[in-house]
CSV table of C-alpha atoms and ligand atoms in Angstrom, one decimal:
chain,number,residue,atom,x,y,z
A,1,MET,CA,-5.5,19.8,-38.0
A,2,ALA,CA,-5.9,21.7,-41.2
A,3,THR,CA,-4.5,25.3,-41.4
A,4,ASP,CA,-7.9,27.0,-41.4
A,5,GLU,CA,-8.9,24.9,-38.3
A,6,ARG,CA,-5.8,25.9,-36.5
A,7,ASN,CA,-6.5,29.6,-37.2
A,8,ASP,CA,-10.0,29.3,-35.8
A,9,PRO,CA,-9.7,31.2,-32.5
A,10,GLN,CA,-11.6,28.5,-30.6
A,11,ASN,CA,-9.4,25.7,-31.9
A,12,GLY,CA,-6.3,27.8,-31.1
A,13,GLY,CA,-7.7,28.3,-27.6
A,14,LEU,CA,-8.2,24.6,-27.1
A,15,ALA,CA,-4.6,23.9,-28.3
A,16,ALA,CA,-3.3,26.4,-25.8
A,17,VAL,CA,-5.3,24.7,-23.0
A,18,ARG,CA,-4.0,21.3,-24.0
A,19,ASP,CA,-0.5,22.7,-24.0
A,20,LEU,CA,-0.9,24.2,-20.5
A,21,LEU,CA,-2.3,20.9,-19.2
A,22,ASP,CA,0.6,19.0,-20.7
A,23,ARG,CA,2.9,21.3,-18.8
A,24,ARG,CA,0.9,20.9,-15.7
A,25,HIS,CA,0.0,24.6,-15.6
A,26,PHE,CA,-3.5,23.8,-14.3
A,27,LYS,CA,-4.4,27.2,-12.9
A,28,ALA,CA,-3.5,29.0,-16.2
A,29,ALA,CA,-5.5,26.3,-18.1
A,30,LEU,CA,-8.6,27.0,-15.9
A,31,ARG,CA,-8.2,30.8,-16.5
A,32,LEU,CA,-8.2,30.2,-20.2
A,33,LEU,CA,-11.1,27.9,-20.1
A,34,ASP,CA,-13.1,30.5,-18.1
A,35,SER,CA,-12.3,33.2,-20.5
A,36,GLY,CA,-15.5,32.8,-22.4
A,37,GLU,CA,-15.1,31.7,-26.0
A,38,LEU,CA,-14.3,28.1,-25.2
A,39,ARG,CA,-17.3,27.6,-22.9
A,40,ASP,CA,-19.6,26.2,-25.6
A,41,MET,CA,-17.0,23.8,-27.1
A,42,PRO,CA,-17.8,20.1,-26.6
A,43,GLU,CA,-14.3,19.5,-25.2
A,44,HIS,CA,-14.8,22.1,-22.5
A,45,ASP,CA,-16.0,19.7,-19.7
A,46,LEU,CA,-13.2,17.2,-20.4
A,47,LEU,CA,-10.5,19.9,-20.3
A,48,ARG,CA,-11.9,21.7,-17.3
A,49,ALA,CA,-12.1,18.3,-15.5
A,50,ALA,CA,-8.4,17.6,-16.2
A,51,ALA,CA,-7.4,21.1,-14.9
A,52,LEU,CA,-9.6,20.8,-11.8
A,53,LEU,CA,-8.2,17.3,-11.0
A,54,GLY,CA,-4.7,18.7,-11.5
A,55,ARG,CA,-5.6,21.2,-8.8
A,56,ARG,CA,-6.9,18.4,-6.6
A,57,ARG,CA,-10.4,19.9,-6.9
A,58,ASN,CA,-11.7,16.3,-7.3
A,59,GLU,CA,-15.4,16.7,-6.7
A,60,GLU,CA,-15.7,19.5,-9.3
A,61,GLY,CA,-13.6,17.5,-11.7
A,62,LEU,CA,-15.8,14.5,-11.3
A,63,ARG,CA,-18.9,16.6,-12.0
A,64,HIS,CA,-17.5,17.8,-15.3
A,65,LEU,CA,-16.5,14.3,-16.3
A,66,ARG,CA,-20.0,13.0,-15.6
A,67,ARG,CA,-21.5,15.9,-17.7
A,68,ALA,CA,-19.1,15.0,-20.5
A,69,LEU,CA,-20.2,11.4,-20.3
A,70,ALA,CA,-23.9,12.3,-20.2
A,71,ARG,CA,-23.4,14.2,-23.4
A,72,ARG,CA,-21.5,11.3,-25.0
A,73,PRO,CA,-22.1,8.0,-23.2
A,74,ASP,CA,-19.5,6.2,-25.3
A,75,GLY,CA,-16.8,8.8,-24.8
A,76,VAL,CA,-13.6,7.0,-23.9
A,77,GLU,CA,-11.7,10.0,-22.7
A,78,ALA,CA,-14.5,10.8,-20.2
A,79,MET,CA,-14.5,7.2,-19.0
A,80,SER,CA,-10.8,7.0,-18.5
A,81,GLY,CA,-10.9,10.5,-16.9
A,82,LEU,CA,-13.5,9.2,-14.5
A,83,GLY,CA,-11.2,6.2,-13.7
A,84,GLN,CA,-8.2,8.5,-13.1
A,85,ALA,CA,-10.3,10.9,-10.9
A,86,LEU,CA,-11.7,8.0,-8.8
A,87,LEU,CA,-8.1,6.6,-8.4
A,88,GLN,CA,-7.1,10.0,-7.2
A,89,THR,CA,-9.9,10.0,-4.6
A,90,ASN,CA,-8.9,6.4,-3.6
A,91,ASP,CA,-12.2,4.9,-4.9
A,92,VAL,CA,-10.3,2.1,-6.6
A,93,LEU,CA,-13.3,-0.2,-6.9
A,94,ALA,CA,-15.3,2.3,-8.9
A,95,ALA,CA,-12.1,3.2,-10.9
A,96,VAL,CA,-11.7,-0.4,-12.1
A,97,GLY,CA,-15.2,-0.3,-13.4
A,98,TRP,CA,-14.6,2.8,-15.5
A,99,PHE,CA,-11.3,1.6,-17.0
A,100,GLU,CA,-13.0,-1.7,-17.9
A,101,ARG,CA,-15.8,0.1,-19.7
A,102,ALA,CA,-13.2,2.4,-21.5
A,103,LEU,CA,-11.2,-0.7,-22.6
A,104,ALA,CA,-14.4,-2.5,-23.8
A,105,VAL,CA,-15.3,0.5,-26.0
A,106,ALA,CA,-11.8,1.2,-27.3
A,107,PRO,CA,-9.4,-1.7,-26.8
A,108,ASP,CA,-6.6,0.3,-28.5
A,109,HIS,CA,-7.0,3.5,-26.4
A,110,PRO,CA,-3.4,4.5,-25.5
A,111,GLY,CA,-2.6,3.7,-21.9
A,112,GLY,CA,-5.9,1.9,-21.4
A,113,PRO,CA,-4.6,-1.5,-20.4
A,114,ALA,CA,-1.9,0.0,-18.1
A,115,ALA,CA,-4.5,2.2,-16.4
A,116,LEU,CA,-6.8,-0.9,-15.8
A,117,ALA,CA,-3.8,-2.9,-14.6
A,118,GLN,CA,-2.8,-0.2,-12.2
A,119,ALA,CA,-6.4,0.1,-10.8
A,120,CYS,CA,-6.6,-3.7,-10.4
A,121,ARG,CA,-3.2,-3.7,-8.6
A,122,ARG,CA,-4.4,-0.8,-6.3
A,123,ASP,CA,-7.5,-2.9,-5.6
A,124,ALA,CA,-5.2,-5.7,-4.5
A,125,ARG,CA,-6.4,-7.8,-7.5
A,126,TYR,CA,-2.8,-8.8,-8.4
A,127,GLU,CA,-3.6,-11.9,-10.5
A,128,ASP,CA,-6.0,-9.8,-12.6
A,129,ALA,CA,-3.4,-7.1,-13.1
A,130,ILE,CA,-0.9,-9.7,-14.3
A,131,ARG,CA,-3.5,-11.3,-16.6
A,132,ILE,CA,-4.3,-7.9,-18.1
A,133,VAL,CA,-0.6,-7.2,-18.8
A,134,ASP,CA,0.1,-10.6,-20.2
A,135,ALA,CA,-2.9,-10.3,-22.6
A,136,GLN,CA,-1.4,-7.3,-24.3
A,137,PRO,CA,0.6,-8.2,-27.4
A,138,GLY,CA,3.0,-5.3,-26.9
A,139,ALA,CA,3.5,-5.8,-23.1
A,140,ALA,CA,7.2,-6.8,-23.4
A,141,GLY,CA,8.0,-3.3,-24.8
A,142,ASP,CA,5.7,-1.3,-22.6
A,143,VAL,CA,7.4,0.2,-19.5
A,144,ASP,CA,4.1,1.0,-17.7
A,145,LEU,CA,2.6,-2.4,-18.2
A,146,LEU,CA,5.8,-4.1,-17.0
A,147,TYR,CA,5.9,-1.9,-13.9
A,148,GLU,CA,2.4,-2.9,-13.0
A,149,LYS,CA,3.2,-6.6,-13.5
A,150,ALA,CA,6.4,-6.4,-11.4
A,151,ILE,CA,4.7,-4.8,-8.4
A,152,SER,CA,1.8,-7.3,-8.6
A,153,GLN,CA,4.3,-10.2,-8.7
A,154,SER,CA,6.0,-8.7,-5.6
A,155,TYR,CA,2.8,-8.6,-3.7
A,156,LEU,CA,2.0,-12.2,-4.7
A,157,GLY,CA,5.4,-13.3,-3.2
A,158,ASP,CA,6.9,-14.2,-6.6
A,159,ALA,CA,10.4,-12.7,-6.0
A,160,ALA,CA,12.1,-14.3,-9.0
A,161,GLY,CA,9.3,-13.3,-11.3
A,162,ALA,CA,9.2,-9.7,-10.1
A,163,LEU,CA,12.9,-9.4,-10.4
A,164,ALA,CA,12.8,-10.7,-14.0
A,165,THR,CA,10.1,-8.3,-14.9
A,166,TYR,CA,11.9,-5.3,-13.4
A,167,GLU,CA,15.0,-6.4,-15.4
A,168,ALA,CA,13.0,-6.4,-18.6
A,169,LEU,CA,11.7,-3.0,-17.7
A,170,LEU,CA,15.1,-1.6,-16.9
A,171,SER,CA,16.6,-2.9,-20.1
A,172,LEU,CA,14.0,-0.7,-21.9
A,173,ASP,CA,14.5,2.3,-19.6
A,174,PRO,CA,17.7,2.1,-17.6
A,175,GLU,CA,16.9,5.4,-15.7
A,176,HIS,CA,13.5,4.3,-14.3
A,177,ALA,CA,14.0,5.3,-10.7
A,178,ALA,CA,10.9,3.6,-9.4
A,179,ALA,CA,11.9,0.3,-11.0
A,180,TRP,CA,15.3,0.4,-9.5
A,181,PHE,CA,13.7,1.2,-6.2
A,182,GLY,CA,10.9,-1.5,-6.5
A,183,SER,CA,13.4,-4.1,-7.6
A,184,HIS,CA,15.4,-3.8,-4.4
A,185,ALA,CA,12.7,-5.7,-2.5
A,186,PRO,CA,12.7,-8.9,-4.5
A,187,ALA,CA,16.5,-8.6,-4.9
A,188,LEU,CA,16.8,-8.6,-1.1
A,189,GLN,CA,14.9,-11.9,-1.0
A,190,THR,CA,16.7,-13.6,-3.8
A,191,LEU,CA,20.2,-12.0,-4.2
A,192,GLY,CA,20.8,-10.5,-0.7
A,193,MET,CA,21.3,-7.2,1.0
A,194,GLU,CA,24.3,-6.1,-1.0
A,195,GLU,CA,22.4,-6.2,-4.3
A,196,ALA,CA,19.4,-4.6,-2.7
A,197,LEU,CA,21.5,-1.7,-1.6
A,198,ARG,CA,23.2,-1.4,-5.0
A,199,ARG,CA,19.7,-1.1,-6.5
A,200,LEU,CA,18.7,1.6,-4.0
A,201,TRP,CA,21.9,3.6,-4.8
A,202,ARG,CA,21.1,3.3,-8.5
A,203,ALA,CA,17.5,4.5,-7.8
A,204,VAL,CA,18.7,7.7,-5.9
A,205,GLY,CA,21.1,8.4,-8.8
A,206,CYS,CA,18.3,8.6,-11.4
A,207,SER,CA,17.2,12.1,-12.3
A,208,GLY,CA,13.8,12.9,-10.7
A,209,ALA,CA,14.1,10.1,-8.2
A,210,ASN,CA,11.7,10.2,-5.2
A,211,GLY,CA,13.7,11.7,-2.3
A,212,ARG,CA,12.1,9.1,0.1
A,213,TYR,CA,14.5,6.5,-1.3
A,214,TRP,CA,17.2,8.1,0.8
A,215,ALA,CA,15.2,7.3,3.9
A,216,PHE,CA,15.3,3.6,2.9
A,217,LEU,CA,19.1,3.7,2.5
A,218,CYS,CA,19.5,5.4,5.8
A,219,ALA,CA,17.1,2.8,7.5
A,220,TYR,CA,18.9,-0.2,6.0
A,221,HIS,CA,22.3,1.0,7.0
A,222,ARG,CA,21.0,1.7,10.5
A,223,LEU,CA,19.5,-1.8,10.8
A,224,LEU,CA,22.7,-3.3,9.5
A,225,GLY,CA,24.6,-1.6,12.3
A,226,GLN,CA,26.5,0.6,9.8
A,227,GLU,CA,25.8,3.7,11.9
A,228,ALA,CA,28.4,6.0,10.4
A,229,GLU,CA,26.9,5.6,6.9
A,230,ALA,CA,23.4,5.9,8.3
A,231,VAL,CA,24.3,9.1,10.1
A,232,ARG,CA,25.9,10.6,7.0
A,233,ILE,CA,22.9,9.8,4.8
A,234,PHE,CA,20.6,11.1,7.5
A,235,ARG,CA,22.4,14.5,7.8
A,236,GLU,CA,22.7,15.0,4.1
A,237,HIS,CA,19.4,13.7,2.8
A,238,VAL,CA,16.9,13.0,5.5
A,239,ALA,CA,17.1,15.5,8.4
A,240,GLY,CA,14.4,18.1,8.3
A,241,ASN,CA,12.4,16.5,5.5
A,242,PRO,CA,8.9,15.5,6.7
A,243,LYS,CA,8.4,12.9,4.0
A,244,ARG,CA,11.7,11.1,4.7
A,245,LEU,CA,11.8,11.3,8.4
A,246,PRO,CA,9.0,8.9,9.4
A,247,LEU,CA,10.7,5.7,8.1
A,248,VAL,CA,14.0,6.5,9.8
A,249,GLU,CA,12.4,7.6,13.0
A,250,SER,CA,10.1,4.6,13.2
A,251,VAL,CA,13.0,2.2,12.5
A,252,THR,CA,15.0,3.9,15.1
A,253,ALA,CA,12.2,3.5,17.6
A,254,VAL,CA,12.1,-0.3,16.9
A,255,GLN,CA,15.9,-0.7,17.1
A,256,PRO,CA,16.2,-1.2,20.9
A,257,HIS,CA,13.7,-4.1,20.6
A,258,LEU,CA,15.5,-6.0,17.9
A,259,SER,CA,16.5,-9.5,18.8
A,260,ALA,CA,20.0,-10.9,18.1
A,261,ASP,CA,18.5,-13.0,15.3
A,262,THR,CA,16.5,-10.2,13.6
A,263,ARG,CA,16.1,-10.6,9.9
A,264,ILE,CA,15.4,-7.9,7.4
A,265,PHE,CA,12.9,-8.6,4.6
A,266,GLY,CA,11.9,-7.1,1.3
A,267,MET,CA,8.6,-8.9,0.7
A,268,SER,CA,5.6,-9.5,2.8
A,269,ALA,CA,5.2,-13.2,1.9
A,270,ASN,CA,8.7,-14.0,3.0
A,271,LEU,CA,8.4,-12.1,6.3
A,272,LEU,CA,5.1,-13.9,7.0
A,273,ARG,CA,6.5,-17.3,6.2
A,274,HIS,CA,9.5,-16.7,8.5
A,275,ALA,CA,7.3,-15.3,11.3
A,276,LEU,CA,5.1,-18.4,11.2
A,277,SER,CA,8.1,-20.7,11.2
A,278,ARG,CA,9.1,-19.0,14.5
A,279,ALA,CA,5.7,-19.3,16.0
A,280,ALA,CA,6.1,-22.5,18.1
A,281,VAL,CA,3.3,-22.2,20.7
A,282,PRO,CA,0.4,-24.5,19.8
A,283,GLY,CA,-2.7,-22.4,19.3
A,284,MET,CA,-4.8,-20.4,16.9
A,285,VAL,CA,-3.6,-18.6,13.7
A,286,LEU,CA,-5.6,-15.5,13.0
A,287,GLU,CA,-5.5,-12.5,10.6
A,288,PHE,CA,-7.3,-9.2,11.1
A,289,GLY,CA,-7.7,-7.4,7.8
A,290,VAL,CA,-8.1,-9.8,4.9
A,291,ARG,CA,-9.3,-7.7,2.0
A,292,ARG,CA,-8.6,-9.7,-1.2
A,293,GLY,CA,-6.9,-12.5,0.7
A,294,THR,CA,-3.3,-12.0,-0.4
A,295,SER,CA,-1.6,-12.3,3.0
A,296,ILE,CA,-4.1,-14.9,4.5
A,297,ASN,CA,-3.3,-17.2,1.6
A,298,HIS,CA,0.4,-16.8,2.1
A,299,ILE,CA,-0.2,-17.6,5.8
A,300,ALA,CA,-2.5,-20.5,5.1
A,301,ALA,CA,0.0,-22.1,2.7
A,302,VAL,CA,2.5,-22.7,5.4
A,303,ALA,CA,0.5,-22.7,8.7
A,304,GLY,CA,-0.2,-26.4,8.6
A,305,GLN,CA,-3.5,-25.8,10.5
A,306,ALA,CA,-6.8,-23.9,10.4
A,307,VAL,CA,-6.5,-20.2,9.8
A,308,HIS,CA,-9.2,-17.6,10.7
A,309,GLY,CA,-9.6,-14.3,8.9
A,310,PHE,CA,-11.6,-11.3,10.1
A,311,ASP,CA,-12.7,-8.4,8.0
A,312,SER,CA,-15.8,-6.2,7.4
A,313,PHE,CA,-15.0,-6.3,3.7
A,314,GLU,CA,-16.4,-2.8,3.9
A,315,GLY,CA,-13.1,-1.1,4.3
A,316,LEU,CA,-11.8,1.0,7.1
A,317,PRO,CA,-14.4,2.1,9.7
A,318,GLU,CA,-13.0,5.6,9.9
A,319,THR,CA,-10.8,8.0,7.9
A,320,TRP,CA,-7.1,7.3,7.9
A,321,VAL,CA,-4.2,9.5,6.8
A,322,ASN,CA,-5.7,11.0,3.6
A,323,GLY,CA,-8.1,8.1,3.0
A,324,PRO,CA,-11.8,8.2,3.4
A,325,GLN,CA,-13.9,5.9,5.6
A,326,GLY,CA,-14.6,2.8,3.6
A,327,LEU,CA,-11.1,2.8,2.0
A,328,LEU,CA,-10.0,-0.7,1.0
A,329,SER,CA,-13.5,-2.0,0.7
A,330,THR,CA,-14.2,-5.0,-1.5
A,331,GLY,CA,-17.8,-4.1,-1.7
A,332,ARG,CA,-18.5,-6.9,0.8
A,333,GLN,CA,-17.2,-9.4,-1.6
A,334,LEU,CA,-15.3,-12.2,0.1
A,335,PRO,CA,-12.0,-13.4,-1.6
A,336,PRO,CA,-11.2,-16.9,-2.7
A,337,VAL,CA,-9.1,-18.5,0.0
A,338,ARG,CA,-7.3,-21.8,0.6
A,339,PRO,CA,-9.3,-24.7,2.0
A,340,ASN,CA,-7.8,-24.3,5.5
A,341,VAL,CA,-9.1,-20.7,5.8
A,342,THR,CA,-12.4,-19.6,7.5
A,343,LEU,CA,-13.5,-16.1,7.0
A,344,HIS,CA,-15.5,-14.1,9.6
A,345,ALA,CA,-17.2,-11.2,7.8
A,346,GLY,CA,-18.1,-8.2,10.0
A,347,TRP,CA,-16.6,-5.5,12.2
A,348,PHE,CA,-14.0,-6.9,14.7
A,349,GLU,CA,-16.1,-5.6,17.6
A,350,ASP,CA,-19.0,-7.8,16.4
A,351,THR,CA,-17.3,-11.0,15.4
A,352,LEU,CA,-14.3,-11.5,17.7
A,353,GLY,CA,-16.1,-11.8,21.0
A,354,SER,CA,-18.3,-14.8,20.0
A,355,PHE,CA,-15.4,-16.4,18.1
A,356,LEU,CA,-13.3,-16.4,21.2
A,357,ARG,CA,-16.1,-17.6,23.5
A,358,GLU,CA,-16.5,-20.7,21.3
A,359,ARG,CA,-12.7,-21.5,21.5
A,360,GLY,CA,-10.5,-21.7,24.6
A,361,GLU,CA,-7.1,-22.0,22.8
A,362,PRO,CA,-4.2,-19.6,23.1
A,363,LEU,CA,-2.7,-17.8,20.2
A,364,ARG,CA,0.2,-19.1,18.0
A,365,PHE,CA,0.3,-16.4,15.4
A,366,VAL,CA,-1.7,-13.2,14.6
A,367,ASN,CA,-1.3,-10.9,11.5
A,368,ILE,CA,-2.7,-7.5,12.3
A,369,ASP,CA,-3.2,-5.8,9.0
A,370,SER,CA,-6.2,-3.5,9.7
A,371,ASP,CA,-4.1,-0.3,9.4
A,372,ILE,CA,-5.7,2.0,12.0
A,373,TYR,CA,-5.2,2.5,15.7
A,374,SER,CA,-8.8,1.7,16.8
A,375,SER,CA,-8.9,-1.6,15.0
A,376,ALA,CA,-5.5,-2.7,16.3
A,377,ARG,CA,-6.6,-1.6,19.8
A,378,THR,CA,-9.9,-3.6,19.6
A,379,VAL,CA,-8.0,-6.7,18.5
A,380,LEU,CA,-5.2,-6.5,21.0
A,381,THR,CA,-7.6,-5.8,23.9
A,382,ALA,CA,-9.8,-8.8,23.0
A,383,LEU,CA,-6.9,-11.2,22.4
A,384,ALA,CA,-4.8,-10.2,25.4
A,385,PRO,CA,-6.0,-13.2,27.6
A,386,ARG,CA,-4.9,-15.6,24.9
A,387,VAL,CA,-1.4,-14.3,24.3
A,388,ARG,CA,1.4,-16.5,25.7
A,389,PRO,CA,5.1,-16.3,25.8
A,390,GLY,CA,6.1,-17.4,22.3
A,391,THR,CA,3.0,-16.0,20.6
A,392,VAL,CA,4.0,-14.2,17.4
A,393,LEU,CA,2.3,-11.0,16.3
A,394,VAL,CA,2.9,-9.4,12.9
A,395,PHE,CA,1.9,-5.7,12.3
A,396,ASP,CA,1.6,-4.6,8.7
A,397,GLU,CA,1.7,-0.8,9.1
A,398,TYR,CA,4.0,-0.4,12.1
A,399,ILE,CA,6.8,1.7,10.5
A,400,GLY,CA,7.2,4.2,7.7
A,401,ASN,CA,3.9,6.0,7.5
A,402,ARG,CA,3.7,9.7,8.4
A,403,THR,CA,1.2,8.8,11.2
A,404,TRP,CA,3.1,5.7,12.5
A,405,ARG,CA,3.2,7.0,16.1
A,406,GLU,CA,-0.6,7.2,16.1
A,407,ASP,CA,-1.5,3.9,14.4
A,408,GLU,CA,-0.6,0.2,15.1
A,409,HIS,CA,2.6,1.3,17.0
A,410,LYS,CA,0.5,3.2,19.5
A,411,ALA,CA,-2.0,0.4,20.0
A,412,PHE,CA,0.8,-2.1,20.5
A,413,GLN,CA,2.7,0.1,22.9
A,414,GLU,CA,-0.5,0.6,25.0
A,415,PHE,CA,-0.9,-3.2,25.0
A,416,VAL,CA,2.6,-3.7,26.1
A,417,ARG,CA,2.2,-1.1,28.9
A,418,ASP,CA,-1.3,-2.3,30.0
A,419,GLN,CA,-0.6,-6.0,29.9
A,420,GLY,CA,3.0,-5.9,31.2
A,421,VAL,CA,4.4,-7.4,28.1
A,422,ALA,CA,8.1,-8.1,27.3
A,423,TYR,CA,8.8,-8.7,23.6
A,424,GLN,CA,11.4,-8.8,20.9
A,425,CYS,CA,11.1,-7.8,17.3
A,426,PHE,CA,12.7,-10.5,15.2
A,427,ALA,CA,11.7,-9.5,11.6
A,428,ILE,CA,11.3,-6.1,10.0
A,429,SER,CA,10.7,-4.8,6.5
A,430,PRO,CA,11.2,-1.2,5.7
A,431,PHE,CA,9.7,-1.7,2.2
A,432,THR,CA,6.4,-3.3,3.4
A,433,LYS,CA,6.3,-1.5,6.8
A,434,GLN,CA,5.9,-4.8,8.6
A,435,VAL,CA,7.4,-6.0,11.9
A,436,ALA,CA,7.1,-9.4,13.6
A,437,VAL,CA,7.3,-9.5,17.4
A,438,ARG,CA,7.7,-12.5,19.7
A,439,ILE,CA,6.1,-12.2,23.1
A,440,ASP,CA,8.6,-13.1,25.8
A,441,ALA,CA,6.4,-12.6,28.9
A,442,ILE,CA,2.9,-11.3,29.7
A,443,ARG,CA,1.7,-10.4,33.1
A,444,GLY,CA,-1.9,-9.7,32.2
A,445,GLU,CA,-4.2,-6.8,33.0
A,446,THR,CA,-4.7,-7.7,36.7
A,447,GLY,CA,-1.1,-7.0,37.5
A,448,GLN,CA,-0.6,-10.5,38.8
A,449,ALA,CA,2.1,-12.7,37.2
A,450,GLY,CA,0.4,-15.1,34.9
A,451,ALA,CA,1.3,-18.8,35.1
A,452,ASP,CA,2.8,-18.8,31.6
A,453,ALA,CA,4.9,-15.7,32.2
A,454,GLU,CA,6.2,-17.2,35.4
A,455,ARG,CA,7.0,-20.5,33.7
A,456,THR,CA,9.3,-18.7,31.3
A,457,GLY,CA,10.7,-16.8,34.3
B,1,LIG,C1,-4.9,-3.3,4.4
B,1,LIG,S1,-6.3,-4.2,4.3
B,1,LIG,C2,-5.9,-5.8,4.5
B,1,LIG,C3,-4.9,-6.3,3.5
B,1,LIG,C4,-4.7,-7.8,3.4
B,1,LIG,N1,-4.1,-8.4,4.6
B,1,LIG,C5,-3.9,-8.2,2.2
B,1,LIG,O1,-3.1,-9.0,2.2
B,1,LIG,O2,-4.1,-7.6,1.1
B,1,LIG,C6,-7.1,-3.7,5.7
B,1,LIG,C7,-8.5,-4.4,5.9
B,1,LIG,O3,-8.9,-4.2,7.3
B,1,LIG,C8,-10.3,-4.2,7.4
B,1,LIG,N2,-10.6,-3.5,8.6
B,1,LIG,C9,-10.0,-2.5,9.2
B,1,LIG,N3,-10.6,-2.2,10.4
B,1,LIG,C10,-11.6,-3.1,10.6
B,1,LIG,C11,-12.5,-3.4,11.7
B,1,LIG,N4,-12.5,-2.7,12.8
B,1,LIG,N5,-13.4,-4.4,11.5
B,1,LIG,C12,-13.3,-5.2,10.4
B,1,LIG,N6,-12.5,-5.0,9.3
B,1,LIG,C13,-11.6,-4.0,9.5
B,1,LIG,C14,-10.7,-3.4,6.1
B,1,LIG,O4,-12.0,-3.8,5.7
B,1,LIG,C15,-9.6,-3.9,5.1
B,1,LIG,O5,-10.1,-4.9,4.3
């Protein structure tokens, strides 16, 4: 900016607003923007939107961004701002669209590819996220791009690839707490628990590290039977902290049900593969909650039989934690799946009854990944007559969430109580929040001992 432009009171005011936004002083930025002389500036809407979004006043922020875009339909800042705002409101589908438009208009816009990769990753389009990163000439030197790639590789079950990407990132930024933390999961799969713990300790040692990492250290030590260390970490870093307690409390609730052969996992694909390998009862393999098909394709790769997936593809039927109804929707788009997968689109309430009436088989393996209590309850109630001793159930949101007591955990505990079920948990993943349980006995709702339960005695 030339000296006379800087001395212009309006430009000086804009610079002051930008400075406040950079320092995350959103309230002060709003006060300055409201003060009058900046109101007619073309940048007013964009800056006001940034301040409002910083204050989590998302709807108002979105309104200003749309106004900025109406004034300048090719405005890249407004498009990216809309993408960020929609990500903040969990509307990831729409966010992807705006980041794509921004990148088409300005391929060199700083942070554009990383923002699009992040949106694709949050929309569970992991291959797309990796493709976007790999297409950037400077990706090898860009921490944000490498981070998106590593997380996506983890979700796709590529432990070695994820670890290599985290290593590349950490060589650029050795104090990247989230990368040390994220890398503990593939390290657990490929290098073992000791290395996973070393990475977690490295993560908590980074300045600005998320305090929730302490809960993971505490949970792992507890699961490993290293109770003195677990208690020490709990007292010093977890107790009384509402964001750290849920993981430790939920792991502690599962502990009495752990089998002697329990294994601890870092990645979903590995836990699912292991759980299937232990599901020996002949019968159906089902998944509830398919979304973009990541887990059902992991399951189908090793099931050695037909796999059925159920999903509305319209997202959650009700609000959950801070997410709106419709969260996780694919816009009714069905994902590409392996040839042994059949998808049943619709609400579980509408699709499961007729599916079961057409088939008399028991259950070998069920992956319940539909997040909320009511969906898990619907599924477990309908499936109860097909559960046998030896049936394996995997729950994807069983531990770790703030609302864990009210979600899948509650639905399963009600099922256990109502159906007279005995079970053991034989796989657990603090990182992915999954548990796998093996049914040992089921009496059934009538209260009479079922033939199968009796046979196993
Ligand atoms: C977390 S996502 C599933 C993720 C998937 N397993 C994966 O590997 O990425 C949860 C899915 O459950 C679906 N869902 C939740 N409750 C449902 C219900 N009652 N009926 C049909 N679909 C439901 C949502 O549409 C959403 O796609």
